Coordinates of C-alpha atoms in Angstrom, one line a residue:
M1169 CA 5.2 -39.3 99.8
T1170 CA 5.5 -36.0 97.7
T1171 CA 7.8 -37.7 94.7
N1172 CA 4.9 -40.1 94.2
T1173 CA 2.1 -37.4 94.1
E1174 CA 4.6 -35.2 91.4
N1175 CA 5.0 -38.5 89.5
Q1176 CA 1.3 -39.0 89.2
G1177 CA 0.6 -35.5 88.5
N1178 CA 3.3 -35.8 85.8
S1179 CA 1.8 -38.6 84.2
L1180 CA -1.6 -37.1 84.2
D1181 CA -0.5 -33.9 82.8
I1182 CA 1.1 -36.0 79.8
L1183 CA -2.1 -38.2 79.5
K1184 CA -4.2 -34.7 79.3
W1185 CA -1.6 -33.3 76.5
V1186 CA -1.6 -36.4 74.5
I1187 CA -5.5 -36.1 74.6
T1188 CA -5.3 -32.4 73.8
I1189 CA -3.1 -33.3 70.7
V1190 CA -5.1 -36.2 69.5
L1191 CA -8.4 -34.0 69.8
L1192 CA -6.4 -31.4 67.7
A1193 CA -5.4 -34.0 65.3
V1194 CA -9.0 -35.4 64.8
A1195 CA -10.2 -31.9 64.1
I1196 CA -7.8 -31.2 61.5
V1197 CA -8.2 -34.5 59.7
G1198 CA -11.6 -34.8 60.3
N1199 CA -12.0 -31.2 58.4
H1200 CA -10.2 -32.5 55.7
Y1201 CA -12.0 -35.9 55.5
Y1202 CA -15.3 -34.6 55.8
S1203 CA -14.5 -32.1 52.9
D1204 CA -17.9 -32.7 51.2
A1205 CA -19.7 -32.0 54.2
S1206 CA -21.4 -28.3 54.8
V1207 CA -18.6 -25.8 55.9
V1208 CA -20.9 -24.6 58.4
V1209 CA -21.0 -28.3 60.1
R1210 CA -17.2 -28.6 59.7
A1211 CA -16.1 -25.5 61.2
L1212 CA -18.6 -25.8 64.0
G1213 CA -17.0 -29.1 64.7
V1214 CA -13.5 -27.8 64.5
I1215 CA -14.4 -25.2 66.9
V1216 CA -16.2 -27.6 69.6
L1217 CA -12.8 -30.3 69.4
F1218 CA -10.5 -26.8 69.7
A1219 CA -12.5 -25.8 72.6
I1220 CA -12.6 -29.3 74.3
A1221 CA -9.0 -29.4 73.5
G1222 CA -8.4 -25.8 75.3
F1223 CA -10.3 -26.9 78.2
V1224 CA -8.3 -30.2 78.6
A1225 CA -4.8 -28.4 78.1
L1226 CA -6.0 -25.6 80.7
Q1227 CA -6.3 -28.8 83.6
T1228 CA -2.4 -29.2 83.4
I1229 CA 0.1 -27.7 85.3
K1230 CA 1.4 -25.5 82.5
G1231 CA -2.1 -24.8 81.1
K1232 CA -2.9 -23.5 84.6
Q1233 CA 0.4 -21.3 84.8
A1234 CA -0.6 -19.9 81.8
L1235 CA -4.1 -19.4 82.4
A1236 CA -2.4 -17.4 85.7
F1237 CA -0.1 -15.6 83.3
A1238 CA -2.9 -14.1 81.1
K1239 CA -5.3 -12.7 83.9
E1240 CA -1.8 -11.0 85.6
S1241 CA -1.2 -9.6 82.0
Q1242 CA -4.9 -8.5 82.1
I1243 CA -4.6 -6.9 85.1
E1244 CA -1.3 -5.2 84.0
V1245 CA -2.7 -3.5 80.8
R1246 CA -5.5 -1.9 82.6
K1247 CA -2.9 0.1 84.6
V1248 CA -1.4 1.3 81.5
V1249 CA -1.6 5.1 80.9
W1250 CA -2.5 5.3 76.9
P1251 CA -1.7 8.4 75.6
S1252 CA -4.4 10.8 74.3
R1253 CA -4.8 11.3 70.4
Q1254 CA -3.1 14.7 70.7
E1255 CA -0.3 13.3 72.2
A1256 CA 0.0 10.3 69.9
L1257 CA -0.1 12.5 66.7
N1258 CA 2.8 15.2 68.4
T1259 CA 5.2 12.2 69.0
T1260 CA 4.2 10.8 65.5
F1261 CA 5.1 14.2 64.0
I1262 CA 8.5 14.6 66.2
V1263 CA 9.5 10.9 64.9
L1264 CA 9.0 11.9 61.3
V1265 CA 10.8 15.2 61.3
A1266 CA 13.6 13.7 63.3
T1267 CA 13.7 11.1 60.6
G1268 CA 13.7 13.7 57.7
V1269 CA 16.0 15.2 59.5
L1270 CA 18.5 12.5 59.8
A1271 CA 17.9 11.3 56.3
I1272 CA 18.8 14.8 54.7
I1273 CA 22.1 14.9 57.2
L1274 CA 23.1 11.4 55.7
W1275 CA 22.4 12.1 52.2
G1276 CA 24.6 15.1 52.5
L1277 CA 27.4 12.9 54.0
D1278 CA 27.0 10.3 51.4
A1279 CA 27.3 13.3 48.6
A1280 CA 30.5 14.6 50.4
L1281 CA 32.2 11.5 50.5
L1282 CA 31.4 10.5 46.9
K1283 CA 33.1 13.5 45.9
I1284 CA 36.2 13.2 48.3
V1285 CA 36.5 9.5 46.9
N1286 CA 36.1 10.6 43.4
L1287 CA 39.0 13.5 43.6
I1288 CA 41.2 10.7 45.1
T1289 CA 40.8 8.2 42.5
G1290 CA 40.3 10.5 39.9
I1291 CA 36.8 8.9 38.2

């Protein structure tokens, strides 16, 4: 019994995805076909068709999973403790100083190796 229900749900999902793709294609082709129409009208048409396509896509199993994931992600982002402006500036300064020191060390190592190679090769 569950196999029949899964197959029916799967075929309905496929139909919903086909409708979604057709709506998106109609939006794109219609925007190009009616290029002589007002930009505002074309933009509204594209927005409406994209919204309808998104609504249809959200009715599928994958769409519902994506929506649940987005809601969970939003909850997790609220839990993040963001650094203060001063902490961000201090960290940026530390990274810049460390990068500068490392650049000077690598420059000195490159110059030393160049001198050693010149002494060995006689160039």
